[in-house]
Coordinates of C-alpha atoms and ligand atoms in Angstrom, one line a residue:
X1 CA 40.0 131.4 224.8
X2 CA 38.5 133.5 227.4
X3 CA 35.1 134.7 225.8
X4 CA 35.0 137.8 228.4
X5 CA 37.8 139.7 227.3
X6 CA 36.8 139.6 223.5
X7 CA 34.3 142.0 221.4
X8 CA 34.1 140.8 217.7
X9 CA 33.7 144.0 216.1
X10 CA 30.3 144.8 214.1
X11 CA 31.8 144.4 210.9
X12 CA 33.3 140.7 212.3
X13 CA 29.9 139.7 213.5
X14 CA 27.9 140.7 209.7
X15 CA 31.2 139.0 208.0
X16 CA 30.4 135.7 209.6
X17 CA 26.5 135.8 209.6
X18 CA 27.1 136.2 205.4
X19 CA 28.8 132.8 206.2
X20 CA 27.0 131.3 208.6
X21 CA 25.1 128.5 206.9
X22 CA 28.2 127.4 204.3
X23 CA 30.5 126.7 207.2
X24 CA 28.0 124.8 209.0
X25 CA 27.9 122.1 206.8
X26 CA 31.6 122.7 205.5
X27 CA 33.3 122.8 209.2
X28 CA 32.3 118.6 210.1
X29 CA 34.2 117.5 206.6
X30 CA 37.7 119.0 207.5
X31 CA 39.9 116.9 209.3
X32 CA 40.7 119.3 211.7
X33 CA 37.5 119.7 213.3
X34 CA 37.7 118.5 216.4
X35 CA 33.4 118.3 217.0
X36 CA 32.2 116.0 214.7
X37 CA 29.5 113.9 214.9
X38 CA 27.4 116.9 217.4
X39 CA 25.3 119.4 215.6
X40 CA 26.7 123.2 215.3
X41 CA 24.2 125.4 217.7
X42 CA 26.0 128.6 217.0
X43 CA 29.0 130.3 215.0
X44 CA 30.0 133.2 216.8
X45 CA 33.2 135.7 215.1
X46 CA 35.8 136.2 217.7
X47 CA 37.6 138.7 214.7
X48 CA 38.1 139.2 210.7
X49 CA 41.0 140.5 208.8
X50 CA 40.3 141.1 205.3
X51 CA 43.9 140.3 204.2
X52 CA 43.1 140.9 200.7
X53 CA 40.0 143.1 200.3
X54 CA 36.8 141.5 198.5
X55 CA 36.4 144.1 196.3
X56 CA 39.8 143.0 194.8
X57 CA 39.4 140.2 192.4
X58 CA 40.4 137.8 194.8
X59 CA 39.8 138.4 198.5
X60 CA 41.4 136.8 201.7
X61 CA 39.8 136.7 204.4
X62 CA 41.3 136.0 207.7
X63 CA 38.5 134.6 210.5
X64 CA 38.5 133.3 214.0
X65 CA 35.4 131.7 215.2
X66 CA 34.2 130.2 217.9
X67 CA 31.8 127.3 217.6
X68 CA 29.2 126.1 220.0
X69 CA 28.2 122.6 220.1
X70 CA 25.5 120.3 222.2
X71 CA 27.0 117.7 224.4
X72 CA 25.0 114.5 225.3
X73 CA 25.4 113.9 229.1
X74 CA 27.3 110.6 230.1
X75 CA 25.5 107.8 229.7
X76 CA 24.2 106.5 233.3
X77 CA 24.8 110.4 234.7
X78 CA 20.9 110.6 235.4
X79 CA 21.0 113.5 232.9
X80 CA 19.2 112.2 230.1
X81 CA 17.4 114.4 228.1
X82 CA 19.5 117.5 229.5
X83 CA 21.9 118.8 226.9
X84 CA 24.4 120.1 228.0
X85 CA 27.1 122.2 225.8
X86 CA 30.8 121.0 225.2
X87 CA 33.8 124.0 225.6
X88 CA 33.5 126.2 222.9
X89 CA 36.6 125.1 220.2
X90 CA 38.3 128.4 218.5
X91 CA 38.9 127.8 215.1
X92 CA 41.2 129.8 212.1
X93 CA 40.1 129.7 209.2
X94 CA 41.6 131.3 205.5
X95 CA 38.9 132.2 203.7
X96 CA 39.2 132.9 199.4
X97 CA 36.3 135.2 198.0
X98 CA 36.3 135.2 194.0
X99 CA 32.9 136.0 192.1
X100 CA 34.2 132.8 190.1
X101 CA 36.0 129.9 191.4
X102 CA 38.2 128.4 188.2
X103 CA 38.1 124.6 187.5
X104 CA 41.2 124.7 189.0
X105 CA 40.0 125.4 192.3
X106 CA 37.0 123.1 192.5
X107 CA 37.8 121.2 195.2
X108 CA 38.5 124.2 197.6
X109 CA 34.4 125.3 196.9
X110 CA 32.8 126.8 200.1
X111 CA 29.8 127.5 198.5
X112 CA 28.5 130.6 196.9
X113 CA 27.2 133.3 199.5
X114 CA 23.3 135.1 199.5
X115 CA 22.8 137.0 201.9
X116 CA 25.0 140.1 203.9
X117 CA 28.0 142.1 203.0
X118 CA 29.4 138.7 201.4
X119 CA 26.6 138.3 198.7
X120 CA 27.4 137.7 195.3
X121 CA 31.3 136.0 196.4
X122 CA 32.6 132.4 195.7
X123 CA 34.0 131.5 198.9
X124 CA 36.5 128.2 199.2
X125 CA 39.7 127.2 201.3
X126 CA 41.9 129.7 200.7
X127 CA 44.7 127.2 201.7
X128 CA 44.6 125.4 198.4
X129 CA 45.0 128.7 196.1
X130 CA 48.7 128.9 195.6
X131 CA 48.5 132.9 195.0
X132 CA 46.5 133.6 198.2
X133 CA 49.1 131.1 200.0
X134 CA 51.9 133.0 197.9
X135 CA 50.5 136.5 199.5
X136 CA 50.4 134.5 203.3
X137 CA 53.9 133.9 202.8
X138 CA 54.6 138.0 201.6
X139 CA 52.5 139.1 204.5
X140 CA 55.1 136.8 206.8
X141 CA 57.8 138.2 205.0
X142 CA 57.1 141.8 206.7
X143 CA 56.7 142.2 210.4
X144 CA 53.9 144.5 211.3
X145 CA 50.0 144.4 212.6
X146 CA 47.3 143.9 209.9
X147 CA 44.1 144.5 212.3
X148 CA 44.2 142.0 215.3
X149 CA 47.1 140.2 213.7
X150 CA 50.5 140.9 214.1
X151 CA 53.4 139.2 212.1
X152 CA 56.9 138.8 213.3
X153 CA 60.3 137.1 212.1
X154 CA 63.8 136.3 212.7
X155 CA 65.4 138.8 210.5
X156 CA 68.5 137.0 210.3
X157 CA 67.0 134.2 208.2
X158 CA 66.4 135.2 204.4
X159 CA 62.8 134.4 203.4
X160 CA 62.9 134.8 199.4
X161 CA 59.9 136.2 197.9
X162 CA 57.7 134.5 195.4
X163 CA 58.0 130.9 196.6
X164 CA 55.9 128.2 195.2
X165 CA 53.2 127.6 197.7
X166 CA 51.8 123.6 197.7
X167 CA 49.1 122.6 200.9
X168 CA 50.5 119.0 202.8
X169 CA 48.2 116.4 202.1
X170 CA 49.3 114.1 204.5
X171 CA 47.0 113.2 207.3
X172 CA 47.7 116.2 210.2
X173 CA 45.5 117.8 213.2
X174 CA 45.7 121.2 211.8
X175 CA 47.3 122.6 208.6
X176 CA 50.4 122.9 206.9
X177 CA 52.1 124.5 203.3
X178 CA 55.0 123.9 201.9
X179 CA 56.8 126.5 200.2
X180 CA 59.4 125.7 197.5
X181 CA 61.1 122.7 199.4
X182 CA 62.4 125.5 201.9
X183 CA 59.7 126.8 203.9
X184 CA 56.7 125.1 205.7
X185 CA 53.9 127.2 207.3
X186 CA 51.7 125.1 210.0
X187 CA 48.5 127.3 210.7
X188 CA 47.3 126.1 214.2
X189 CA 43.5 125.1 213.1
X190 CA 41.8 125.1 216.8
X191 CA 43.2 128.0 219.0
X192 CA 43.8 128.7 222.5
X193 CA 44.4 132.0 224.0
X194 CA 48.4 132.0 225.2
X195 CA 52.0 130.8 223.8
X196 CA 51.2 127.6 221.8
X197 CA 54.4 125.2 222.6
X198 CA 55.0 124.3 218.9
X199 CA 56.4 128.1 218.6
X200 CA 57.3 128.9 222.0
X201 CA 59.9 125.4 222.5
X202 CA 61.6 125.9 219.1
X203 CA 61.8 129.5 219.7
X204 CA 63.6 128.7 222.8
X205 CA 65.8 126.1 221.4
X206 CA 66.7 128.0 218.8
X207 CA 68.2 130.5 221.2
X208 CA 70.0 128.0 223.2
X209 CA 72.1 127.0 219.2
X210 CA 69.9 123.5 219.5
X211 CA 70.0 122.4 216.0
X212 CA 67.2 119.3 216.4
X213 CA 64.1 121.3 216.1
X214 CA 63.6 123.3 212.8
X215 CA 64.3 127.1 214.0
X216 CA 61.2 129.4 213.2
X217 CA 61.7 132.1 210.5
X218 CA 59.0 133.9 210.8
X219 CA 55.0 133.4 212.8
X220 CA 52.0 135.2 213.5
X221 CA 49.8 136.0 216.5
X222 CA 46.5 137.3 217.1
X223 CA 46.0 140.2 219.4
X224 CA 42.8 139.8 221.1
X225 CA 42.5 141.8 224.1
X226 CA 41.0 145.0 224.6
X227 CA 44.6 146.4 225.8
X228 CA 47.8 145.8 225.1
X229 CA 48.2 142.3 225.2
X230 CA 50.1 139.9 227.2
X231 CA 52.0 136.4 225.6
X232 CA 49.0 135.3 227.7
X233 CA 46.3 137.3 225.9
X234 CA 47.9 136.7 222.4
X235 CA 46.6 133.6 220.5
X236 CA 49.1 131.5 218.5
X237 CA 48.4 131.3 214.7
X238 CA 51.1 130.1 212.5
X239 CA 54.7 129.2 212.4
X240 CA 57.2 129.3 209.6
X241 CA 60.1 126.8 209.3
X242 CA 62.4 125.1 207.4
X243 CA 61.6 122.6 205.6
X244 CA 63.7 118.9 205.5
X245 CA 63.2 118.0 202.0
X246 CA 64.2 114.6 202.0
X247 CA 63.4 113.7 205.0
X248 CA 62.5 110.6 206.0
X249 CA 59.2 110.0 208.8
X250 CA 60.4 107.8 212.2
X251 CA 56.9 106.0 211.3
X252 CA 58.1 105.4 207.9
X253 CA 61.1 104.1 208.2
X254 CA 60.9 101.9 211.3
X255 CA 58.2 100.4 209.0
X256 CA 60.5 99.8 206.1
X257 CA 63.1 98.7 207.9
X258 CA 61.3 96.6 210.4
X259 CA 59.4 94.7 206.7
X260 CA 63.2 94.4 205.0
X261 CA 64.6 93.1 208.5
X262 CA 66.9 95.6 209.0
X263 CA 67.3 96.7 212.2
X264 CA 66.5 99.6 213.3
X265 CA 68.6 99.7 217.1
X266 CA 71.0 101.9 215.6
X267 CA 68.5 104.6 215.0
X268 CA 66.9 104.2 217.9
X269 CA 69.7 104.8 220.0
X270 CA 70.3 107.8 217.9
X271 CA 67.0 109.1 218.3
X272 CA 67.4 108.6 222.1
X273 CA 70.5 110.8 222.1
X274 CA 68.4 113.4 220.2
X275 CA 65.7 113.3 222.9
X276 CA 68.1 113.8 225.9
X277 CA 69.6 116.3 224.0
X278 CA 66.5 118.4 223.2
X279 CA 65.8 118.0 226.9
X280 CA 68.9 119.3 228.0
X281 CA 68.6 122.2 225.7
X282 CA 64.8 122.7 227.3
X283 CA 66.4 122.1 230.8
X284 CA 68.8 125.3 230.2
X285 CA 66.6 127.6 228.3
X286 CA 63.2 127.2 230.5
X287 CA 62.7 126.8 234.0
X288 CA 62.5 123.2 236.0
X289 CA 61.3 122.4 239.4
X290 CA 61.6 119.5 241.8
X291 CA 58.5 118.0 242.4
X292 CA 58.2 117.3 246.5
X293 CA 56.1 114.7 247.8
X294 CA 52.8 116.5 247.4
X295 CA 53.3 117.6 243.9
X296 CA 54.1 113.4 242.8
X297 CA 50.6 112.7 244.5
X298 CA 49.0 115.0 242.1
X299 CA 50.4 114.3 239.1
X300 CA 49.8 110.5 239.9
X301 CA 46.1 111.8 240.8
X302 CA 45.8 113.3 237.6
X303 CA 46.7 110.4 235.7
X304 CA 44.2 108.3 237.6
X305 CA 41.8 111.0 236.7
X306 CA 42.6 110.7 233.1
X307 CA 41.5 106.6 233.3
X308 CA 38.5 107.4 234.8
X309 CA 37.3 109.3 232.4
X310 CA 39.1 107.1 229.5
X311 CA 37.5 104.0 230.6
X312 CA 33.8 106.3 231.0
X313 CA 33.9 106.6 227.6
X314 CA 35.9 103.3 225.9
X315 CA 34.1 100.5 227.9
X316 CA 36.8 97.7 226.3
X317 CA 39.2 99.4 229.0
X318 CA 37.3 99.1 232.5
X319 CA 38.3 95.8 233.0
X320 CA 42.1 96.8 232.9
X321 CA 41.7 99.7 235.4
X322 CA 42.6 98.4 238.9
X323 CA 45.3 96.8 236.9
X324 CA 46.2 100.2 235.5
X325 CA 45.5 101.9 238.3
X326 CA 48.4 100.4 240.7
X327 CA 51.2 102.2 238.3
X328 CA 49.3 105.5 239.4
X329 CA 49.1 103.9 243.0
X330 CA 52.9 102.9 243.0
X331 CA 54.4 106.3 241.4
X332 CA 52.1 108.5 244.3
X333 CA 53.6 105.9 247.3
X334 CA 57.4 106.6 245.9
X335 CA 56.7 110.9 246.7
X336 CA 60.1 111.9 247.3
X337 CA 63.0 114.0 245.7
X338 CA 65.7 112.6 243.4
X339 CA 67.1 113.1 240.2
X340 CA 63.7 111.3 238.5
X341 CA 61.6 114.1 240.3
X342 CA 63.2 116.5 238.1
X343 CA 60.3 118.6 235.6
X344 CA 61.4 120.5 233.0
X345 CA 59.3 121.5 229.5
X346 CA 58.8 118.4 227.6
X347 CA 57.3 118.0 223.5
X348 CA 54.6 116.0 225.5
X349 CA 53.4 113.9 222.3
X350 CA 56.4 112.7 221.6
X351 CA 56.2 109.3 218.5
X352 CA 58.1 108.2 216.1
X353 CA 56.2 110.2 213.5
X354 CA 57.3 113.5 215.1
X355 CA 60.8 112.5 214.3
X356 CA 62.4 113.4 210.9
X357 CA 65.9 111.5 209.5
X358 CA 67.2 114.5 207.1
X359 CA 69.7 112.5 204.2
X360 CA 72.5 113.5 206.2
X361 CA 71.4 110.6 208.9
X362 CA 70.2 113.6 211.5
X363 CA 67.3 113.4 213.3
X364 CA 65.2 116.0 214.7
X365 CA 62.2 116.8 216.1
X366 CA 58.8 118.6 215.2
X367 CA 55.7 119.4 216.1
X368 CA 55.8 120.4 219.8
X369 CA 52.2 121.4 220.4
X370 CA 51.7 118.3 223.4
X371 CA 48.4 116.3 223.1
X372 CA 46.1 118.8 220.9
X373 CA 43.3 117.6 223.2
X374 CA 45.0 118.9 226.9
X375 CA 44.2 122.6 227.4
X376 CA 47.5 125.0 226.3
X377 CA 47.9 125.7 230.0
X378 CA 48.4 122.5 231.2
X379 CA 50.6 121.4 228.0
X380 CA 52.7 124.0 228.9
X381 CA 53.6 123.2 232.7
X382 CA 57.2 121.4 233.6
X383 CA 56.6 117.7 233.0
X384 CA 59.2 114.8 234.3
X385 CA 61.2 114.0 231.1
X386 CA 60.1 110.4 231.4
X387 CA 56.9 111.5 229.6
X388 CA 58.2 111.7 226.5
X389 CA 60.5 108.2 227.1
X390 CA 57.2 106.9 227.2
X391 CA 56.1 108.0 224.4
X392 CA 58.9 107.0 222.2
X393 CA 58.7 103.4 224.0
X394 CA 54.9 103.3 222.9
X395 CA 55.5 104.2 219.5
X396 CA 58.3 101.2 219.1
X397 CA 55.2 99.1 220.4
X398 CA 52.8 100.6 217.6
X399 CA 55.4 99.4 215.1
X400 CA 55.9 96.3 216.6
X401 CA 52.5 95.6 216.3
X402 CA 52.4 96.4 212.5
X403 CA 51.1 93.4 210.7
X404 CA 52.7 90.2 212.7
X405 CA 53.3 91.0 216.1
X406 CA 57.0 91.3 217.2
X407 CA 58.1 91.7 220.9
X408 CA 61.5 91.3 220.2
X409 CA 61.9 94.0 218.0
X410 CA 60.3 96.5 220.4
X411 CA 62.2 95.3 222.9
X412 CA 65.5 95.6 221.1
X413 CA 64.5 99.0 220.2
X414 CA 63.0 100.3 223.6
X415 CA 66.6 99.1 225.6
X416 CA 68.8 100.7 222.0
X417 CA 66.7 104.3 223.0
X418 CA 67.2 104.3 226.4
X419 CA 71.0 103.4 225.7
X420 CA 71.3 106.2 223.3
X421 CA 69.1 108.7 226.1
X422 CA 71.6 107.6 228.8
X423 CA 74.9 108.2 227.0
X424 CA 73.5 112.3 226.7
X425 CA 71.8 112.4 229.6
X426 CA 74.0 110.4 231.9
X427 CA 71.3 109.0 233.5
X428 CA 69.3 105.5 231.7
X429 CA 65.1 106.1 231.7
X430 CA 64.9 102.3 232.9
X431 CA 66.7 103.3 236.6
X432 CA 63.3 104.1 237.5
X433 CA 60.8 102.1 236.5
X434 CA 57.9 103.0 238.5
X435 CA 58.0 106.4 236.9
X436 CA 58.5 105.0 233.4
X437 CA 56.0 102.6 233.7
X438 CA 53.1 105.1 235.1
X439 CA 53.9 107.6 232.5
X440 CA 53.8 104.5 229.7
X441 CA 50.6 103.7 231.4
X442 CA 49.3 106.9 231.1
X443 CA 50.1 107.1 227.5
X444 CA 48.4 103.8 226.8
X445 CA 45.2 105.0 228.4
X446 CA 45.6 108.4 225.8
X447 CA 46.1 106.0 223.0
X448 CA 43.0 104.1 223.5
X449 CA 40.9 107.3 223.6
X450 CA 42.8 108.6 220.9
X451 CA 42.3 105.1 218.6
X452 CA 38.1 104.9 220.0
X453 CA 37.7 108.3 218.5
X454 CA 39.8 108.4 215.5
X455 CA 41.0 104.8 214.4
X456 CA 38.9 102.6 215.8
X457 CA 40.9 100.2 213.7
X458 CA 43.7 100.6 215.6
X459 CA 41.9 100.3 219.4
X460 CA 43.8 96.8 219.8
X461 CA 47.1 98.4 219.4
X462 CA 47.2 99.9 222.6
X463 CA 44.9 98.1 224.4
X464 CA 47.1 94.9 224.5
X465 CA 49.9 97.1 226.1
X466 CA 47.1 98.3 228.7
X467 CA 46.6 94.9 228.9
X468 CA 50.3 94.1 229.4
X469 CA 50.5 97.0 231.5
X470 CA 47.5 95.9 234.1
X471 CA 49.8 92.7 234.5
X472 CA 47.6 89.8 232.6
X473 CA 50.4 87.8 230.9
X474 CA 47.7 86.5 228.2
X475 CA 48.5 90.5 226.3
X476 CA 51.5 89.0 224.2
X477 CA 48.9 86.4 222.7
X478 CA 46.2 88.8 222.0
X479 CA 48.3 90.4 219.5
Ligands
LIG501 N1 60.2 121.0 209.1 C1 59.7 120.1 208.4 N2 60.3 119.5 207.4 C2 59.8 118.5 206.6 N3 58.6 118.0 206.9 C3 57.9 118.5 207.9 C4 58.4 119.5 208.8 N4 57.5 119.8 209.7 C5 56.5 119.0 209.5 N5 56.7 118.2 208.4 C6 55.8 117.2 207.9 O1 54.5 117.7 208.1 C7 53.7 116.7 208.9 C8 52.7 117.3 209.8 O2 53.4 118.2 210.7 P1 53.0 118.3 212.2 O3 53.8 119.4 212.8 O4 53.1 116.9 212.9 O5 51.5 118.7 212.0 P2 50.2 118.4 212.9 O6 50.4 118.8 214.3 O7 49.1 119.2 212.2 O8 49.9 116.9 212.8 C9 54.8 115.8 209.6 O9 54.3 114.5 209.8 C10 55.9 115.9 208.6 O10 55.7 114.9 207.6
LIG502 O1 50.9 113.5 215.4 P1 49.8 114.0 216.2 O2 50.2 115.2 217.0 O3 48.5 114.3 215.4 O4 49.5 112.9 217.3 C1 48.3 112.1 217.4 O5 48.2 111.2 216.3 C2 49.2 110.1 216.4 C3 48.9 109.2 215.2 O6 49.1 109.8 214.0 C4 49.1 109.4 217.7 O7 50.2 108.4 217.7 C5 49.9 107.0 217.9 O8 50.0 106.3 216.7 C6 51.4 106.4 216.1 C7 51.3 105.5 214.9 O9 50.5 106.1 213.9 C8 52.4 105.8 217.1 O10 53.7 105.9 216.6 C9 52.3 106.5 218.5 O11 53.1 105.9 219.4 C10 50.8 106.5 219.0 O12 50.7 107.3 220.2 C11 49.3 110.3 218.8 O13 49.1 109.6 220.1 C12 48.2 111.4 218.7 O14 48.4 112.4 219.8

């Protein structure tokens, strides 16, 4: 979010500094927070929409912040001592005032505010009232601006009023409510200026009749500009979609299947045939470019890039990176044009948990945001399709590696998905293997960051393929 074109208002600014010290110490517990472990130096209000006013009995308060956070130099940088400071994240945040928080609502507590124009309120997660959620999905219902936020939707879709609002409790890097088995709402938690993929590629897909990726009904944006904004200049916030009751997880049910001995080729040749198709429908409603020569050596540079800085910070993977590093090498000496040098808008974090089986046997696809960590600018650029390939051969690995390690089994179900890719897209992932293997590489090297800072537990999953990948044949036994 580009902090020169904003100016929190007064009134944003008091709002916050009521709230200051609560959401310092509330901020680190919620899963979503992408800082923790560093100290808070500052909050800072980037804007406030009282949705519901706090002299009403029950106030909603809509808040963007920014929060500034010390960063320790690299160990061995010669900085020691010198603190740097991190980005600034943007966070949203739904914000309940009451004078008195029922039982009921215990578990959403804030804390009770002091001092400023907030004094005297109860403030919690407004997420887990079902009437404040109820009044989220009303204000969706109606297209218009409330202060910096403006609300739009696809009147042809009928959103019924008064549907019962419940939060997701499953584990999820930002925040989603389901409403009535029809509707679920995902509020983007940490915010970027510009279209965030996980509205922009359904919107898209939706116009081109795509029925894989849950259509948005309705979504709001953020207005933060000065002037009249831009897509660029608009943050955003939430998207509205339906919701596959029933559905079954990919993660899930490779899982189950995989534990009964079932197999599980048959849907993952299906799921294959979903990808290409999503890509194709991508293809024809965004633009694509062929990458030349020049444009191969950078994106193979910037995956080198990516391991340096992986194996800076997870030392288990610096033996494996000259290893690694000749994928990177290999897919930079091939250059050229050809059908593989074909980029196109990809999902760009593309597992098996981002993949729902409705009852019907249909699979489709969610959560389009790209790796939450990449700046939205750079998730948003024309990728080779082979990205996500990589990403769905990955996951088959995680799940073969699920309690007893099976090679087979991925193997079966990596060859079934590119089968079923091949018979949409005429073209098999496996007829180039240097690009498959640097983008699987690549992947790998995000998956042991990913594991170090969030499941440590899980660091061995992908550091046996790294190991696999780098070429030492002793991976399969490390399992
Ligand atoms: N349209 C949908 N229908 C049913 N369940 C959904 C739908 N969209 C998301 N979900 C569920 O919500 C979970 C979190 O959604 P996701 O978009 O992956 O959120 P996040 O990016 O916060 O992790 C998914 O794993 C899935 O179980
Ligand atoms: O679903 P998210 O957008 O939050 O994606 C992140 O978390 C995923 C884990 O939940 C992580 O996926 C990795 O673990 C999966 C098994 O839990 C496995 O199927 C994937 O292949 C593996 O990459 C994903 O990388 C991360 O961005």
């Amino acid at each position: 979010m580009s902090e020169a074109a904003i100016h929190p208002s007064a009134h944003a600014t008091a709002l916050l500094a009521s709230l200051d010290p609560l959401l310092r110490q509330w901020l680190p517990r919620q899963r979503w927070f992408a800082g923790k472990g560093r100290p808070i130096s500052a909050l800072e209000a980037v804007a406030a929409t009282e949705l519901l006013p706090r002299s009403a009995p029950t106030g909603l308060l809509h808040l963007l912040l920014r929060v500034r956070q010390p960063m320790a130099p690299p160990q061995g940088s010669g900085l020691d001592g010198v603190i740097a400071e991190r980005p600034t994240d943007c966070y949203q945040l739904l914000i309940g005032m009451r004078r008195t928080l029922p039982p009921r609502l215990a578990p959403a507590l804030i804390g009770h505010v002091t001092e400023g124009p907030l004094a005297g309120q109860t403030v919690y997660d407004a997420l887990l009232d079902p009437r404040l959620a109820g009044l989220l999905l009303e204000r969706l219902r109606m297209p218009g601006r409330h202060g910096v936020l403006r609300f739009e939707r696809d009147m042809d879709v009928e959103i019924p009023s008064g549907l019962t609002a419940r939060p997701l409790t499953c584990e999820q890097s930002n925040s989603s409510l389901v409403y009535g088995d029809t509707f679920i709402l995902k509020l983007f938690r940490r915010v970027q200026a510009g279209l965030n993929p996980d509205l922009e590629l359904p919107l898209e897909l939706a116009r081109k009749g795509c029925a894989r990726v849950p259509a948005p009904a309705a979504w709001f944006l953020a207005d933060l500009a000065s002037g009249p904004a831009t897509p660029e200049e608009s943050c955003s916030l939430g998207v509205l979609q339906p919701y596959l009751a029933g559905a079954d997880d990919g993660w899930e049910l490779a899982l189950r299947m995989r534990d009964k001995g079932d197999a599980f080729t048959g849907e993952a040749r299906a799921l294959g045939r979903a990808t290409a198709e999503v890509h194709a429908a991508l293809a024809a409603a965004l633009p694509t470019v062929t990458l030349g020569r020049a444009q191969v050596e950078l994106v193979a540079d910037a995956m080198a890039e990516r391991l340096t800085v992986a194996a800076q910070s997870v030392p288990a993977l610096r033996p494996y990176a000259p290893g690694l590093l000749t994928a990177f090498e290999a897919l930079a000496d091939l250059g050229g044009a050809g059908p593989a040098w074909k980029a196109q808008r990809v999902h760009g974090d593309l597992h098996l948990g981002q993949c729902l089986r409705s009852p019907d046997g249909e699979w489709s696809l969610i959560d389009f945001e790209g790796e939450p960590a990449r700046p939205l600018a750079e998730r948003r650029l024309p990728q080779p399709p082979a990205r996500d390939v990589a990403g769905m051969l990955r996951s088959f690995d995680y799940a073969a590696s699920h309690g007893t390690w099976s090679p087979g089994w991925a193997e079966e179900c990596r060859a079934a998905y590119c089968s079923g890719y091949a018979e949409v897209a005429g073209r098999d992932p496996r007829t180039d293997p240097v690009l498959l293997r640097a983008h699987e590489t690549d992947k790998a090297v995000y998956e042991v960051l990913y594991e170090a800072r969030h499941r440590p537990d899980w660091l061995p999953v992908p550091l046996a393929a790294v190991r696999r990948l780098a070429g030492d044949g002793s991976a399969d036994e490390a399992h």
